[in-house]
Amino acid sequence: MEKVVSDFLRFIKIPVSEKYVRKIIASHPDFPSLLSISDILHRFGIDHAVGRIEMEALAELPYPYLLPLNKGRSDILLIKSKQDLVKHKIDLEQWSGIVLQAEPLKKTINKTNHELFLKERRSRQYASALLALLAILLLIPFVGSFSWIAFTLLITSLAGAVVGYFIFAKEMGVTYTVVDAFCNPGKTAVNSCDTLLKADISLLGIKFSDAVLTYFIFQVLALGFVQALPQATIGFITVLAWLSVLTLPIMLFSLYYQYFVAKAWCRLCLMVVGILAIQLFVFAMGYFNGCAYLPGNVSYASALVLAVLFAVIGLTVLLIKSMIEHGNQLSAVGAHGNRVKHDARVFSYLLEQQKKIDDRPFEKEMRVGSPDAPIQIIMVSNLYCNPCKLKHAVVDQLLAMYPDKVSVVFRFVRSGKDVASVGQLVGYWHQAIQGKEDESQQTVDLMHDWFDLWDIEKFMKKYPVKAVDTRGAKLEAQQYAWIEAVGIRQTPTFFINGYELPKEYVIDDLLVMVLSLSDSIEKSTEKEMILQPL
């Protein structure tokens, strides 16, 4: 389900980090229900609608949309076109009648997702640039001495390595929109690559995806050695020629399996077969044109070097695959644990076991959000504390995502580095921000600017206190007295509705629980009101 939702969001061009989306959906307390998807979309600031319609009306809905199935709570279909309705005709018999649609968005309000998306995009750009540079380095030697055989082999090897990577990535659960579109162009699943790639086929214990990636990377590096070591050219090329001959039965088996057994054509697999066939043809043409691809031309040193190279590449591919699979397993275990941890009932129980403090508000203190919000947070921080700076960013995100559900009060400990900073901040807030129509937003901006500048002199120049303000001094004194009475010994410290945040949680966890927790609090409040005597 997580992958389908991620594909859905990327298809409507919403910039999301696939890994992050899949992780937070899998760790949602209501996973794998439709509620978990709706909650995540809300957290991202994505406008969406969930409704029930008749089967006949599906074809008239604007694409794309998601259709949950009855046969399993985690089964969901992504419908991108009318062809998909035809392709999933049998699956639609289990359709629940519910449809989810969403509006495109250029940037999500989820800061973590936005940062991860930008990092992933930069990583892809760097990887593309690196591959381009490597290709140029491999092609440079052909400028001085061109060999059509070596050149053709290098181009086909690079193409094979790219295709091999896509096959490997697909097996590891990494998806690319272009590749998915290439693999699934038709109206039925017969054109899908997944049917064949998911088959339990191996060669000497090595899966098809691992073997393809290893073989073509080996070819690329071997041809690079040919250019760097001209004296080894004949031996290396001869080894590659005989290996190419050995791929012939593999090509025939692949075609046989796709047509007669799987009854489905894998386009990526056909590309591999095509590349291998071209290479075999090139070697054959070279042989008939006088190239002596004879075993006697291979020295033991050449064979040993290439054997070691092939083994190193193969073991590296298997090691990387094992690390990815292990990471995915740990993520799955972590997601299951987080579903329990982020259950509003579990959190509420642990919260109520914590120390209850006096959370009565001071007169006109720094608050962001509605005083009537169901989730009331007191954040105690040090203005020169780096963890506080990081958690203020999380609080900003909470307020941006759930302005009607969360209210935050800021209180500050006396800083040993600069005792004037709290008075300057609170004093300016009282003089220039408190009571304004956009008080909440200006308060958030003020805190953001403080941690951005992080210098009292620069801050005083930008936010000067024009006169002595007894209100600011009074609030500062109240905060220090309260902090001493509560016994704050570290920052940041958070209190939720009068209880200290349990040590098993960080404020980031609240991002997942706001909706379910606020609903639980509101229902509990309603029950208490009903039970109160008239």
Coordinates of C-alpha atoms in Angstrom, one line a residue, residues 135-426:
A135 CA 31.1 7.5 -19.8
I136 CA 33.2 10.4 -21.2
L137 CA 36.4 9.0 -19.5
L138 CA 35.7 5.6 -21.1
L139 CA 35.1 7.1 -24.5
I140 CA 38.1 9.5 -24.6
P141 CA 40.6 6.7 -25.6
F142 CA 38.6 6.0 -28.7
V143 CA 39.4 9.5 -30.0
G144 CA 43.0 8.6 -30.9
S145 CA 42.5 4.9 -31.9
F146 CA 39.0 4.0 -32.9
S147 CA 37.9 0.3 -32.9
W148 CA 34.3 -0.3 -33.9
I149 CA 34.2 -3.6 -32.0
A150 CA 35.5 -2.1 -28.7
F151 CA 33.3 1.0 -29.1
T152 CA 30.1 -1.0 -29.8
L153 CA 30.9 -3.3 -26.9
L154 CA 31.4 -0.3 -24.6
I155 CA 28.1 1.4 -25.6
T156 CA 26.1 -1.8 -25.2
S157 CA 27.8 -2.6 -21.9
L158 CA 26.9 0.8 -20.5
A159 CA 23.3 0.4 -21.7
G160 CA 23.2 -3.1 -20.1
A161 CA 24.5 -1.7 -16.8
V162 CA 21.8 1.0 -16.8
V163 CA 19.1 -1.6 -17.6
G164 CA 20.6 -3.9 -15.0
Y165 CA 20.4 -1.2 -12.4
F166 CA 16.7 -0.6 -13.2
I167 CA 16.0 -4.3 -12.8
F168 CA 17.9 -4.4 -9.6
A169 CA 16.2 -1.3 -8.3
K170 CA 12.8 -2.7 -9.2
E171 CA 13.4 -5.8 -7.2
M172 CA 14.6 -3.7 -4.2
G173 CA 11.4 -1.7 -4.3
V174 CA 12.9 1.5 -5.8
T175 CA 10.6 2.8 -8.6
Y176 CA 11.0 5.2 -11.4
T177 CA 8.0 6.7 -13.2
V178 CA 9.7 6.4 -16.6
V179 CA 10.6 2.8 -16.0
D180 CA 7.1 1.9 -14.8
A181 CA 5.6 3.6 -17.8
F182 CA 7.9 1.6 -20.1
C183 CA 7.2 -1.7 -18.4
N184 CA 3.4 -1.2 -18.3
P185 CA 2.3 0.5 -21.5
G186 CA -0.6 -1.8 -22.5
K187 CA -4.1 -2.5 -21.3
T188 CA -3.3 -5.8 -19.6
A189 CA -0.8 -7.2 -17.1
V190 CA 0.7 -9.3 -19.9
N191 CA 3.1 -6.3 -20.6
S192 CA 4.2 -6.0 -17.0
C193 CA 7.8 -6.6 -16.0
D194 CA 6.8 -7.5 -12.5
T195 CA 5.3 -10.9 -13.5
L196 CA 8.7 -12.2 -14.6
L197 CA 11.0 -10.3 -12.2
K198 CA 9.1 -11.7 -9.2
A199 CA 9.5 -15.2 -10.5
D200 CA 11.9 -17.4 -8.4
I201 CA 14.5 -17.9 -11.1
S202 CA 18.3 -18.1 -10.4
L203 CA 21.4 -19.1 -12.2
L204 CA 23.8 -21.1 -10.0
G205 CA 22.1 -19.6 -7.0
I206 CA 22.3 -16.0 -8.4
K207 CA 19.1 -14.1 -9.2
F208 CA 18.5 -12.7 -12.6
S209 CA 18.7 -9.1 -11.5
D210 CA 22.0 -9.7 -9.6
A211 CA 23.5 -11.6 -12.6
V212 CA 22.6 -8.9 -15.1
L213 CA 24.0 -6.0 -13.1
T214 CA 27.2 -7.9 -12.2
Y215 CA 27.8 -9.0 -15.8
F216 CA 27.4 -5.6 -17.5
I217 CA 29.4 -3.7 -14.8
F218 CA 32.1 -6.4 -15.3
Q219 CA 32.1 -5.7 -19.0
V220 CA 32.4 -2.0 -18.6
L221 CA 35.4 -2.3 -16.2
A222 CA 37.0 -5.0 -18.4
L223 CA 36.7 -2.8 -21.5
G224 CA 38.2 0.1 -19.4
F225 CA 41.2 -2.1 -18.6
V226 CA 41.5 -2.8 -22.3
Q227 CA 42.0 0.9 -23.0
A228 CA 44.4 1.3 -20.0
L229 CA 46.4 -1.8 -20.8
P230 CA 46.7 -2.3 -24.6
Q231 CA 49.0 -5.3 -24.1
A232 CA 46.1 -7.2 -22.5
T233 CA 43.6 -6.3 -25.2
I234 CA 43.6 -9.6 -27.1
G235 CA 43.4 -11.7 -23.9
F236 CA 40.6 -9.6 -22.4
I237 CA 38.5 -9.4 -25.6
T238 CA 38.8 -13.1 -26.1
V239 CA 37.5 -13.8 -22.6
L240 CA 34.6 -11.5 -23.3
A241 CA 33.9 -13.1 -26.6
W242 CA 33.6 -16.6 -25.1
L243 CA 31.5 -15.3 -22.3
S244 CA 29.2 -13.8 -24.9
V245 CA 28.8 -17.2 -26.5
L246 CA 27.8 -18.7 -23.1
T247 CA 25.0 -16.2 -22.9
L248 CA 23.2 -17.7 -25.9
P249 CA 21.4 -20.4 -24.0
I250 CA 20.4 -17.9 -21.3
M251 CA 18.9 -15.7 -24.0
L252 CA 16.9 -18.6 -25.4
F253 CA 15.8 -19.7 -22.0
S254 CA 14.6 -16.1 -21.2
L255 CA 12.5 -16.0 -24.4
Y256 CA 11.1 -19.5 -23.8
Y257 CA 10.2 -18.7 -20.2
Q258 CA 8.5 -15.4 -21.0
Y259 CA 6.4 -16.8 -23.9
F260 CA 5.6 -20.3 -22.7
V261 CA 5.8 -20.3 -18.9
A262 CA 5.1 -16.8 -17.6
K263 CA 3.0 -15.8 -20.6
A264 CA 4.1 -12.3 -20.1
W265 CA 6.7 -10.1 -21.8
C266 CA 9.1 -8.2 -19.6
R267 CA 10.4 -5.3 -21.6
L268 CA 13.4 -4.8 -19.4
C269 CA 14.3 -8.5 -19.8
L270 CA 13.8 -8.2 -23.6
M271 CA 16.2 -5.2 -23.6
V272 CA 18.8 -7.4 -21.8
V273 CA 18.3 -10.1 -24.4
G274 CA 18.6 -7.6 -27.2
I275 CA 21.9 -6.1 -25.8
L276 CA 23.4 -9.6 -25.4
A277 CA 22.3 -10.5 -28.9
I278 CA 24.0 -7.4 -30.4
Q279 CA 27.2 -8.2 -28.5
L280 CA 27.2 -11.8 -29.8
F281 CA 26.7 -10.5 -33.3
V282 CA 29.6 -8.0 -32.9
F283 CA 31.9 -10.8 -31.7
A284 CA 30.8 -13.0 -34.6
M285 CA 31.4 -10.3 -37.2
G286 CA 34.8 -9.7 -35.7
Y287 CA 35.6 -13.4 -35.8
F288 CA 34.7 -13.8 -39.4
N289 CA 36.6 -10.6 -40.2
G290 CA 39.8 -12.2 -38.9
C291 CA 39.8 -11.5 -35.2
A292 CA 41.3 -14.5 -33.5
Y293 CA 39.0 -15.2 -30.5
L294 CA 40.7 -18.4 -29.6
P295 CA 41.2 -19.8 -26.1
G296 CA 44.9 -20.1 -26.8
N297 CA 45.2 -16.3 -27.0
V298 CA 44.2 -16.0 -23.3
S299 CA 47.0 -15.8 -20.8
Y300 CA 46.5 -17.2 -17.4
A301 CA 47.2 -13.7 -16.0
S302 CA 44.3 -12.2 -18.1
A303 CA 41.9 -14.9 -17.1
L304 CA 42.8 -14.6 -13.4
V305 CA 42.5 -10.8 -13.4
L306 CA 39.0 -11.0 -15.1
A307 CA 37.9 -13.9 -12.8
V308 CA 38.8 -11.9 -9.7
L309 CA 37.2 -8.7 -11.2
F310 CA 34.0 -10.6 -11.8
A311 CA 34.0 -12.2 -8.3
V312 CA 34.6 -8.8 -6.7
I313 CA 31.8 -7.1 -8.6
G314 CA 29.4 -10.0 -7.9
L315 CA 30.1 -10.1 -4.2
T316 CA 29.8 -6.3 -4.0
V317 CA 26.4 -6.4 -5.7
L318 CA 25.3 -9.2 -3.3
L319 CA 26.6 -7.3 -0.3
I320 CA 24.8 -4.1 -1.3
K321 CA 21.6 -6.1 -1.9
S322 CA 21.9 -7.8 1.5
M323 CA 22.4 -4.4 3.2
I324 CA 19.4 -2.9 1.5
E325 CA 17.2 -5.9 2.4
H326 CA 18.5 -5.8 6.0
G327 CA 17.7 -2.1 6.2
N328 CA 14.2 -2.7 4.8
Q329 CA 13.6 -5.5 7.4
L330 CA 14.7 -3.1 10.2
S331 CA 12.4 -0.4 8.8
A332 CA 9.5 -2.8 8.7
V333 CA 10.2 -3.8 12.4
G334 CA 10.6 -0.2 13.3
A335 CA 7.4 0.7 11.5
H336 CA 5.5 -1.9 13.4
G337 CA 6.8 -0.6 16.7
N338 CA 6.0 2.9 15.8
R339 CA 2.4 2.0 15.1
V340 CA 2.1 0.9 18.7
K341 CA 4.1 3.9 20.0
H342 CA 2.0 6.4 18.0
D343 CA -1.4 5.0 19.1
A344 CA -3.2 7.9 20.8
R345 CA -4.4 5.5 23.6
V346 CA -0.9 4.3 24.4
F347 CA 0.5 7.9 24.4
S348 CA -2.3 9.2 26.5
Y349 CA -1.8 6.4 29.1
L350 CA 1.9 7.1 29.3
L351 CA 1.4 10.8 29.4
E352 CA -0.9 10.6 32.4
Q353 CA 1.7 8.7 34.3
Q354 CA 4.0 11.7 34.1
K355 CA 4.5 14.6 36.5
K356 CA 1.5 16.9 36.5
I357 CA 2.5 20.5 36.7
D358 CA 0.8 23.9 37.1
D359 CA 0.0 24.8 33.5
R360 CA -2.1 27.8 34.2
P361 CA -1.3 30.5 31.6
F362 CA 0.4 33.8 32.6
E363 CA -1.2 37.0 31.7
K364 CA -0.4 37.9 28.1
E365 CA 2.5 35.5 27.5
M366 CA 4.0 34.3 24.3
R367 CA 1.5 31.9 22.8
V368 CA 1.0 30.6 19.2
G369 CA -2.3 29.1 18.2
S370 CA -5.7 29.1 19.7
P371 CA -6.0 29.0 23.5
D372 CA -9.0 26.6 22.9
A373 CA -7.0 24.1 20.9
P374 CA -7.3 20.5 22.3
I375 CA -3.6 20.0 22.5
Q376 CA -1.9 22.6 24.7
I377 CA 1.9 22.6 24.7
I378 CA 4.4 24.4 26.9
M379 CA 7.9 24.5 25.5
V380 CA 10.7 25.4 27.8
S381 CA 13.9 26.3 26.0
N382 CA 17.2 28.0 26.2
L383 CA 17.8 30.7 23.6
Y384 CA 21.4 29.5 23.1
C385 CA 20.6 25.8 23.0
N386 CA 21.1 24.0 19.6
P387 CA 18.6 21.2 20.4
C388 CA 16.1 23.9 21.3
K389 CA 16.7 25.5 17.9
L390 CA 16.0 22.2 16.1
K391 CA 12.9 21.5 18.2
H392 CA 11.5 25.0 17.6
A393 CA 11.6 24.1 13.9
V394 CA 9.5 21.0 14.6
V395 CA 7.0 23.1 16.7
D396 CA 6.8 25.6 13.7
Q397 CA 5.8 22.6 11.5
L398 CA 3.2 21.4 14.0
L399 CA 1.6 24.8 14.1
A400 CA 1.7 25.1 10.3
M401 CA 0.1 21.7 9.8
Y402 CA -2.5 21.8 12.7
P403 CA -3.3 25.5 13.5
D404 CA -6.7 24.6 15.0
K405 CA -5.5 21.6 17.0
V406 CA -2.3 22.8 18.6
S407 CA -1.4 25.7 20.8
V408 CA 2.1 26.4 22.0
V409 CA 3.3 28.6 24.9
F410 CA 7.0 29.6 24.9
R411 CA 8.9 29.9 28.2
F412 CA 12.7 30.4 28.5
V413 CA 15.3 29.6 31.1
R414 CA 17.9 32.2 32.1
S415 CA 20.9 31.7 29.8
G416 CA 24.3 31.7 31.4
K417 CA 25.8 33.0 28.1
D418 CA 23.7 36.2 27.9
V419 CA 21.2 37.1 30.6
A420 CA 19.8 40.0 28.6
S421 CA 18.5 37.9 25.6
V422 CA 15.3 36.7 27.3
G423 CA 14.4 40.2 28.4
Q424 CA 15.1 41.6 25.0
L425 CA 13.0 38.9 23.2
V426 CA 10.0 39.1 25.7

